[in-house]
XYZ file of C-alpha atoms in Angstrom:
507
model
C -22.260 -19.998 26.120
C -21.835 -23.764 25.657
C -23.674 -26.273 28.224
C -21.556 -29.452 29.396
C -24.902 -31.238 28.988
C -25.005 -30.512 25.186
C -22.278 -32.394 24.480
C -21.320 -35.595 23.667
C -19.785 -38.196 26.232
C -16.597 -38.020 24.633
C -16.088 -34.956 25.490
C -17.687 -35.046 28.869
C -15.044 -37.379 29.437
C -12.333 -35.442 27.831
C -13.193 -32.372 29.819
C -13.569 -34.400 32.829
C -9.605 -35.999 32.515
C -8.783 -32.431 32.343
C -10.376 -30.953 34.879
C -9.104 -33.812 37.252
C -5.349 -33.310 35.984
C -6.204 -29.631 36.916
C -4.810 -28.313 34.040
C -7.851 -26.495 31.956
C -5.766 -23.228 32.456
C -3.635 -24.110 30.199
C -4.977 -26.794 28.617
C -8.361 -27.444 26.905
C -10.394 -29.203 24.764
C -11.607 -28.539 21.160
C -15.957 -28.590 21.180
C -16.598 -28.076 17.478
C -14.594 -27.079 14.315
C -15.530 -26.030 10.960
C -14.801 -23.030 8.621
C -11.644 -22.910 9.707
C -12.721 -21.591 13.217
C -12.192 -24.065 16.857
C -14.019 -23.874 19.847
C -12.646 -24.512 22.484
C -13.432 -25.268 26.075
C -10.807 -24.286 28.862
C -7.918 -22.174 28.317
C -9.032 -19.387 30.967
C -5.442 -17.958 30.840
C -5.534 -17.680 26.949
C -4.755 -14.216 25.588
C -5.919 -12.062 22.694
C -3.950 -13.571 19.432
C -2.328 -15.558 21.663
C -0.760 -18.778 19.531
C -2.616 -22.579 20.500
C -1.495 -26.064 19.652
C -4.041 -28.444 18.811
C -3.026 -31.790 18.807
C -4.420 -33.986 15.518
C -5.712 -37.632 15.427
C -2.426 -38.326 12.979
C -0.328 -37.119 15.783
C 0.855 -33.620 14.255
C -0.004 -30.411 16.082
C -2.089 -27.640 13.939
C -1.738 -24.010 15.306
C -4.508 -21.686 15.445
C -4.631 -17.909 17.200
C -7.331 -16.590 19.648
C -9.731 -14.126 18.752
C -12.679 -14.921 20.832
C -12.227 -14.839 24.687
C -15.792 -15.775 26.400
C -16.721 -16.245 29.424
C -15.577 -20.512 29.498
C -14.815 -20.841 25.583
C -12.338 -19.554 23.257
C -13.232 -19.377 19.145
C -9.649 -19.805 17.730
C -8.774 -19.404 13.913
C -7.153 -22.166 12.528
C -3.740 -21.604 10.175
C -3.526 -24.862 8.920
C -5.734 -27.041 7.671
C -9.520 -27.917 9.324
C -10.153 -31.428 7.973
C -7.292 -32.856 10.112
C -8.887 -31.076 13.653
C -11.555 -33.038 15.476
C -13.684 -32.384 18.216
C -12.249 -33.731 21.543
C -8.796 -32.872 20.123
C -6.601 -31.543 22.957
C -5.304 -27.984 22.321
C -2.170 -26.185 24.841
C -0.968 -22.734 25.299
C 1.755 -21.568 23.627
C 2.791 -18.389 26.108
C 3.505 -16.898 22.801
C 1.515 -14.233 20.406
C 1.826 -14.335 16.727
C 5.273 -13.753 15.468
C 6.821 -13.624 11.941
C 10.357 -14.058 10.920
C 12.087 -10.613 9.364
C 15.421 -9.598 8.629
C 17.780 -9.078 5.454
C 17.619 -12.806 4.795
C 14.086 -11.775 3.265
C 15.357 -9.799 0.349
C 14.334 -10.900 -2.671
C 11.823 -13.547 -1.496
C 8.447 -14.504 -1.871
C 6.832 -15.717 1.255
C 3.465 -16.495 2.843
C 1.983 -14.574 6.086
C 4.014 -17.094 8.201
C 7.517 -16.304 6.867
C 7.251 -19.725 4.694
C 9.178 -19.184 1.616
C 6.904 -19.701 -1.752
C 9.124 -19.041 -4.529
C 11.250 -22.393 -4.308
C 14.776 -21.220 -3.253
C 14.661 -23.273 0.036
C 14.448 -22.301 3.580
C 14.635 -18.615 4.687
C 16.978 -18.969 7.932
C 16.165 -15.409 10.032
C 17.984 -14.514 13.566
C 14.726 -11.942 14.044
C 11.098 -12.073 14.566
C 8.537 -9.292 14.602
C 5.265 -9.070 16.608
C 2.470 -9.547 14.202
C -0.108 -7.314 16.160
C 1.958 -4.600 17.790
C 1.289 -0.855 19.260
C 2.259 1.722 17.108
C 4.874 4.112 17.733
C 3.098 7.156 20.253
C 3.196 10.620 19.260
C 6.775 11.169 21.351
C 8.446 8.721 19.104
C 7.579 10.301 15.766
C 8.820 13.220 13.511
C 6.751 15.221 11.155
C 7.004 13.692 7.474
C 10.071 15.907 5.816
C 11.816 13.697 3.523
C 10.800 12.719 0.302
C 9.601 10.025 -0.899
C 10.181 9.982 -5.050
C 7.226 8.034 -7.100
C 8.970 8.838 -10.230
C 5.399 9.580 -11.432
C 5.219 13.169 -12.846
C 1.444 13.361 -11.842
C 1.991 12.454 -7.974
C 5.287 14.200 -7.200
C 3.896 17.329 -8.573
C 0.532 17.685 -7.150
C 0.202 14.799 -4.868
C 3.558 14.526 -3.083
C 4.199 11.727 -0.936
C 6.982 12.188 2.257
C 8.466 9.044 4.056
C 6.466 7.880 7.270
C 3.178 8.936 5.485
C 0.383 6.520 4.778
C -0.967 7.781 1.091
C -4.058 5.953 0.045
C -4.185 4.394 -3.411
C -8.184 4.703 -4.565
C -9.971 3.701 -7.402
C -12.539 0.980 -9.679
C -10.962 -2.183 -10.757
C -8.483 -2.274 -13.323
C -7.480 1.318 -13.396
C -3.749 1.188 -12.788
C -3.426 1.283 -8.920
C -0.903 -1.499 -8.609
C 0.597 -0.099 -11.707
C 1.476 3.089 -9.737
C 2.572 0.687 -6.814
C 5.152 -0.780 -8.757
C 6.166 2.450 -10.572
C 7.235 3.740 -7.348
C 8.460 0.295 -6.066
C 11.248 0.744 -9.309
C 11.448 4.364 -9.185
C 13.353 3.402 -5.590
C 15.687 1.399 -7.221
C 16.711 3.514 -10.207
C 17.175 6.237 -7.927
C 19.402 4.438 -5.849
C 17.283 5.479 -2.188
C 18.032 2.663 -0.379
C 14.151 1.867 0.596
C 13.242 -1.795 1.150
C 9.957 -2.141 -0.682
C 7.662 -4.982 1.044
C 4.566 -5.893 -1.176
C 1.477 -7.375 0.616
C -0.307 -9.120 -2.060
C -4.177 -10.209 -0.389
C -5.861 -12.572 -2.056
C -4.427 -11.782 -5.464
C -4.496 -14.360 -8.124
C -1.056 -16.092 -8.428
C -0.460 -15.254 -12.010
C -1.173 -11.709 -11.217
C 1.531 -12.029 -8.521
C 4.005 -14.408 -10.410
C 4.212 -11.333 -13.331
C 4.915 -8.740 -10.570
C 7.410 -10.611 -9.364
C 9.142 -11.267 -12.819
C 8.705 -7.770 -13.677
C 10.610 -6.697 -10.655
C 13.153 -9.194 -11.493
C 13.635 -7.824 -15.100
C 14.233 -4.047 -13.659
C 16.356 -5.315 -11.203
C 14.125 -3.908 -8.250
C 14.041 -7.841 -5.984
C 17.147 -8.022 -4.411
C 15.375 -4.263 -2.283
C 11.976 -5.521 -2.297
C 9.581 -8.395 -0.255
C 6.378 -9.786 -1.829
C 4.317 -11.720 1.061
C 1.544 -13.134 -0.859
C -2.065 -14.507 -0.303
C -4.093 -16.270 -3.018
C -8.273 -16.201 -3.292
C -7.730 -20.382 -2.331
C -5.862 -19.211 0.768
C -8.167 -19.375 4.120
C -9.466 -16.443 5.262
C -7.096 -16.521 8.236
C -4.152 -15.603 5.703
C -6.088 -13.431 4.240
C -6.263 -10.987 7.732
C -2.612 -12.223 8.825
C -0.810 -11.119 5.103
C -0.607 -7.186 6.091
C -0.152 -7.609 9.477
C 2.759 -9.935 9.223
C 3.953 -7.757 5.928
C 4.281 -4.421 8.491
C 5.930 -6.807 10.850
C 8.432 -7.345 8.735
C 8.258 -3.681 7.405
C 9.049 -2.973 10.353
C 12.327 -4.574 11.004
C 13.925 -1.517 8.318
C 12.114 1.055 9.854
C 13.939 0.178 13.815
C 16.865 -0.592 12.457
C 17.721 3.708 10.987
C 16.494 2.033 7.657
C 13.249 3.203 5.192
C 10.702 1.072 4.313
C 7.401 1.302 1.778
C 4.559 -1.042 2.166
C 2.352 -1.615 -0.319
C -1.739 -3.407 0.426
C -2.933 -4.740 -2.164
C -5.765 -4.493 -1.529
C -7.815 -3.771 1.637
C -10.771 -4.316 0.094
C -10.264 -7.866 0.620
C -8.712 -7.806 3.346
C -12.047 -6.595 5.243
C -13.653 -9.082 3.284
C -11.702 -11.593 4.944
C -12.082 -10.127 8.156
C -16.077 -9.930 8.038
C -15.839 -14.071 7.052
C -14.391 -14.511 10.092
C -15.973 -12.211 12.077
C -19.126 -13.742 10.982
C -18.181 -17.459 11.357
C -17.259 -16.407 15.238
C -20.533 -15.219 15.448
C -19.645 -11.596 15.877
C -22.745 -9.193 15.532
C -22.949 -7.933 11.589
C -23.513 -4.035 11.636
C -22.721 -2.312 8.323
C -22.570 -4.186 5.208
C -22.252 -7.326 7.622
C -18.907 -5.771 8.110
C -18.022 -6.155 12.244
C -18.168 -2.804 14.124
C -14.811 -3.031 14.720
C -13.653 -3.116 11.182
C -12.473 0.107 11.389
C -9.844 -0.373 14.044
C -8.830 -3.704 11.885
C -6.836 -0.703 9.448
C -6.347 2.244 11.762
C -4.084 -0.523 14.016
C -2.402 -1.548 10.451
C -1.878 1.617 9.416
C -0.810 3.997 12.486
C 2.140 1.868 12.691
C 3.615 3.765 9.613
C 5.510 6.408 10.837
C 8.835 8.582 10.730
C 10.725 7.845 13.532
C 12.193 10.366 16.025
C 16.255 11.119 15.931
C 16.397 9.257 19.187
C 15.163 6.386 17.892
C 17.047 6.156 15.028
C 14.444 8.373 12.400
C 13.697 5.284 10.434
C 10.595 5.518 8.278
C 7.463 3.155 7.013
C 5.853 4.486 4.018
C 2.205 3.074 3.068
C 0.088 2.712 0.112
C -2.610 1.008 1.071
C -4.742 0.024 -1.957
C -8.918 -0.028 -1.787
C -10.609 -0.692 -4.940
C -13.932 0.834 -5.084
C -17.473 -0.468 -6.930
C -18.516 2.159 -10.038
C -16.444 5.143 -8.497
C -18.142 5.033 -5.282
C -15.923 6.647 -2.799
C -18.612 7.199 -0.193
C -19.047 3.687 0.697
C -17.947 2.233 3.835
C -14.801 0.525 3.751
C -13.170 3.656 1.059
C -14.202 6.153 3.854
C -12.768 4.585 6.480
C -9.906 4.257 5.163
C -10.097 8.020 4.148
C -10.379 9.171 7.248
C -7.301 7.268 8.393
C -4.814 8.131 5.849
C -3.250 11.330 5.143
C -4.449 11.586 1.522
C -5.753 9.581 -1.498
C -4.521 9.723 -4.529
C -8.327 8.782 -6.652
C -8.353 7.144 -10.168
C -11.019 8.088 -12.601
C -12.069 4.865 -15.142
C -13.488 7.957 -17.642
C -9.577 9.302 -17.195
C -8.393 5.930 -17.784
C -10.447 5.293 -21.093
C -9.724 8.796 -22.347
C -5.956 7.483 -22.348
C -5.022 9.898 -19.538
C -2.875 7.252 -17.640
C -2.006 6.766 -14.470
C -5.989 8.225 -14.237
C -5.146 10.975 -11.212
C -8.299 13.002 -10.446
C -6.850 16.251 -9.292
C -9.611 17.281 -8.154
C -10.022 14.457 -5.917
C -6.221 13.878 -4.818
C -4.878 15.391 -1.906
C -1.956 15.060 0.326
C -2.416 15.742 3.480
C 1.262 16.327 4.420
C 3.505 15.220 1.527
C 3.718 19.302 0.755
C 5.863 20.036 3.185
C 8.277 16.902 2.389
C 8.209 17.893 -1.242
C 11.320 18.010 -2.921
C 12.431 21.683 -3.417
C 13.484 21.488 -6.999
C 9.872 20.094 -8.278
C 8.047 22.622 -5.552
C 9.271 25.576 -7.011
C 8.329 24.349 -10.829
C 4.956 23.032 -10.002
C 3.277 26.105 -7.750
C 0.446 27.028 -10.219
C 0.061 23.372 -11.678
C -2.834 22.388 -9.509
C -4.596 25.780 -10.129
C -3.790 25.934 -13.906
C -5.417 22.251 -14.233
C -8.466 22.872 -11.998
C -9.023 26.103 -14.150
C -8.687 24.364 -17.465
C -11.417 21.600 -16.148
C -13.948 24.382 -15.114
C -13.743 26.292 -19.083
C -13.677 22.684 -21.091
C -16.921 21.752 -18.975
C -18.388 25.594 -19.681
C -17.226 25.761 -23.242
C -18.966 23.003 -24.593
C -22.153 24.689 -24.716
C -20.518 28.317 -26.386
C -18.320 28.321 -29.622
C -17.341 32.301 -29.092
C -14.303 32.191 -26.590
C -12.010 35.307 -25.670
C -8.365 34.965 -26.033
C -7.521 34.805 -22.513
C -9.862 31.630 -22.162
C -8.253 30.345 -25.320
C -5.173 30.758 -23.626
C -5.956 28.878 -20.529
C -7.553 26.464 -22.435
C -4.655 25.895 -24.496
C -2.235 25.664 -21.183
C -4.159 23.087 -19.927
C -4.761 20.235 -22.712
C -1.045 20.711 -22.710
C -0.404 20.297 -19.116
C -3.617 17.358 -19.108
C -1.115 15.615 -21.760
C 2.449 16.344 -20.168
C 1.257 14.499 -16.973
C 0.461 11.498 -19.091
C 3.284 9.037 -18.596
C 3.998 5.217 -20.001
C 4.004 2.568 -16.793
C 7.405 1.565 -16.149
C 9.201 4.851 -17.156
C 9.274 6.903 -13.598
C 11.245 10.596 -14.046
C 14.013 11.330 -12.129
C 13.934 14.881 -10.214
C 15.805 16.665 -13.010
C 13.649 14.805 -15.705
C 10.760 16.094 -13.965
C 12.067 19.820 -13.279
C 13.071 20.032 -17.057
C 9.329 19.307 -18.480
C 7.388 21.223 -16.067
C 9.482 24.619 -15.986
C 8.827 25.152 -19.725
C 5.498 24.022 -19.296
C 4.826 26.482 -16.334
C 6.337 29.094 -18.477
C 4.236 28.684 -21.482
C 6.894 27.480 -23.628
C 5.254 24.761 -25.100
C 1.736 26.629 -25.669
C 1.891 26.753 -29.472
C 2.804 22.990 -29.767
C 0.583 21.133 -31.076
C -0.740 18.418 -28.202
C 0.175 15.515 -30.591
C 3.901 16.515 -30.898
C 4.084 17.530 -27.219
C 6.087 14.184 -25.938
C 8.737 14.547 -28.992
C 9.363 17.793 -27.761
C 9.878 16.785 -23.956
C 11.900 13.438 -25.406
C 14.180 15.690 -27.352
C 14.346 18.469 -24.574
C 15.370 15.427 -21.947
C 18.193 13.824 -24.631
C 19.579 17.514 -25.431
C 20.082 18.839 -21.841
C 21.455 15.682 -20.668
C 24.086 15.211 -23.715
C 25.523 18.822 -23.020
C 24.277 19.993 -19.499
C 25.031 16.770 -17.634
C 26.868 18.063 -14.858
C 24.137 20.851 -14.184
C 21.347 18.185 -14.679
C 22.824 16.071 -11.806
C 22.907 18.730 -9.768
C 19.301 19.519 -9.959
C 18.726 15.970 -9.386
C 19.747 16.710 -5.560
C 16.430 17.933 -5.044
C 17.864 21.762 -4.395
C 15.609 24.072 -6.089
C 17.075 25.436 -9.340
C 19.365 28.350 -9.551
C 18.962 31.309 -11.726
C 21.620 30.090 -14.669
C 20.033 25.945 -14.579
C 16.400 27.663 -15.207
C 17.569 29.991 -17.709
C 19.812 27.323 -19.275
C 16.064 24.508 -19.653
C 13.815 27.543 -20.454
C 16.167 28.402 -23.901
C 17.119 24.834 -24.770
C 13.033 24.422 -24.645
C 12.425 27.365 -26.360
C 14.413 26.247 -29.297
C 12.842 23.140 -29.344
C 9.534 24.723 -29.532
C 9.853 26.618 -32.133
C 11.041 23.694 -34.559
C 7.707 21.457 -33.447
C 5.755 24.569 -33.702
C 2.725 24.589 -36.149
């Protein structure tokens, strides 16, 4: 609570001329500023994220967005910058909340959490704008997840499928390859033609990190579907909590218009980082980890609003991949479980994987999708049924068999299956598999075709197996690429070609 008293007569005096031109509902004054956070006295209509002018000393206005409502003062974040605001400076309502441009006339571009365009091709002019904070669609106005959503990553499709509309959470120590699956999938939609609009929330990234994405996406011809809204670690921390807000905003726009849409955070991490700085500098009580008790609503708001849309409403979908890097594998800390217990799934990244050389570094044992089963495509479903179990089994015997040297042959066997599954799921970055690519590799590898390869000549068997059955089965190749699961003849047709393979890289 702030005392009239306290301050000084300035401001007694420019509270006073306000008060007498009876106009401190909708006008008030500014108290303090620092931090990039305003206080400000008056304003009693003022809403929740509601949009404020503050007028400068140079003339120029300076917006900032409420977060505090007390009783007779308002503590406003500031999205410009704090060095031109001065106490006594008069601030106004706008009668507006936060709102972001969106529409097709974002293709291709980089932009900040404002809509500003970054990447220097001039002014982004947009008929639209979306509702940064905005209620999610209720349960009446979604579908269950059926449809697929294609990472082109053998490792995910397989075990950890993803559907459209679900929110799949990306989990793992730094510099494991989470973004790298992130863009994988990000091309994989372009190569497979799906017509998903890929918007990438970049939050406090550093801006050569985010200049190579962008070029990469460039080279594979993935930017003219995609969005990259980016935040740098120099950014205030206002940007910081606006970039995946404003990014689902925009998101959005695909999903209500009978389009598809995947969102990528990278990473949330930071962005509830950001959010406790602010939190803190508006003198909101610390509880966990100084993080505000309300941090977990700050991501179940983001990330309810991903959804597949009912038929009446057009059955657009938002796909999200929310990223959360975690400290030494600890997925039991606060921020990873909240996020857990949101999404509907994680897909977890081991750093021992990664150093092995097992890349991308999927734990199978701690992946799971919650509902990406049932929107599996039909062709890999019916190839990859005993994958998971084969894989967990082979995990269990390498961990016993290191302390015994005299193994049966059935446990040879199994052990055999699985360093050859372990190294079938290993794939370069860049290089997603298209359905048939991915139907042809694990059939014979389901089958025990490949058992008496040796591991190290595996991939010229699979390389050779892909170049022969698309040379003379094309026709029959993109047909299983529809996603139908595999006739009799097609199965029949991979299993010999791999067969004779097989036997020519055998031992």
């Amino acid at each position: 609570m702030i005392s009239v008293k306290e301050l000084s007569t300035e401001l007694q005096d420019a509270i006073s001329l306000l008060k007498s031109e009876k106009g401190l509902e909708k006008t008030g004054v500014v108290t303090r500023v620092g931090d990039g956070v305003a206080w400000i006295y008056g304003l009693s209509e003022c809403g929740f994220n509601e949009t404020l002018r503050i007028e400068t000393t140079s003339g120029k206005t300076v917006d900032a967005f409420a977060l505090n409502l007390m009783e007779d003062e308002i503590g406003a974040v500031l999205l410009g910058n704090d060095a031109e605001v001065k106490a006594g400076a008069r601030v106004r309502l706008s009668g507006e909340v936060l709102k972001v441009p969106v529409g097709k006339e974002l293709l291709g571009r980089v932009v900040d959490p404002l809509g500003r365009p970054l990447d220097g091709k001039g002014e982004i002019k947009t008929q639209n704008y979306g509702l940064v904070e905005r209620s999610a669609p209720g349960v009446i106005d979604r579908k269950s997840v059926h449809e697929p959503l294609m990472t082109g990553l053998l490792a995910i499709d397989s075990l950890v499928p993803i559907g459209r509309g679900q929110r799949e959470l990306i989990i793992g120590d730094r510099q494991t390859g989470k973004t790298a699956i992130a863009l994988d999938t990000m091309i994989n939609q372009a190569r497979q033609k799906t017509g998903v609009v890929n918007v990438y929330v970049a939050i406090g990234q550093k801006l050569s990190k985010i200049s190579r994405l962008v070029d990469r996406l460039k080279s594979e011809g993935v930017m003219e579907q995609s969005i990259v809204v980016a935040t740098s670690p120099a950014d205030p921390a206002s940007l910081l909590y606006l970039a995946p807000y404003a990014g689902t905003a925009i998101a959005e726009y695909f999903r209500d218009n009978k389009g598809h849409a995947l969102i990528i955070y990278d990473d949330l991490s930071k962005h509830a980082v950001a959010y406790r700085q602010m939190s803190l500098l508006l003198r909101r009580p610390p509880g966990r980890e100084a993080f505000p008790g309300d941090v977990f609503y700050l991501h179940s708001r983001l990330l309810e609003r991903s959804a597949k849309l009912s038929d009446n409403l057009g059955a657009g979908s938002l796909t999200a991949l929310p990223i959360i890097e975690t400290q030494a594998g600890d997925i039991s800390a606060y921020i990873p479980t909240n996020v857990i217990s949101i999404t509907d799934g994680q897909i977890f990244l081991e750093t021992n994987l990664f150093f092995q050389g097992i890349r991308p570094a999927i734990s199978v044992g701690l992946s799971v999708s919650r509902v990406g089963g049932s929107a599996q495509t039909k062709a890999v479903k019916s190839v990859s049924g005993s994958l998971k179990l084969d894989l967990a089994q082979f995990r269990e015997l390498a961990a016993f068999t290191q302390f015994s040297t005299d193994l049966d042959a059935e446990t040879k066997k199994q052990i055999n299956r699985g360093q050859r599954l372990t190294e079938l799921l290993k794939q370069p970055q860049y290089s997603p598999m298209s359905v048939w690519e991915q139907v042809a590799v694990l059939l014979p590898a389901i089958n025990g075709v490949f058992d008496e390869v040796p591991v190290e000549k595996l991939h010229d068997v699979i390389r050779a197996l892909l170049a022969a059955l698309w040379s003379d089965h094309k026709e029959a190749m993109k047909e299983l690429s529809k996603g139908d699961k595999p006739s009799e003849a097609t199965s029949k047709l991979i299993l010999d070609e791999a067969k004779k393979l097989a036997k020519g890289y055998g031992a």
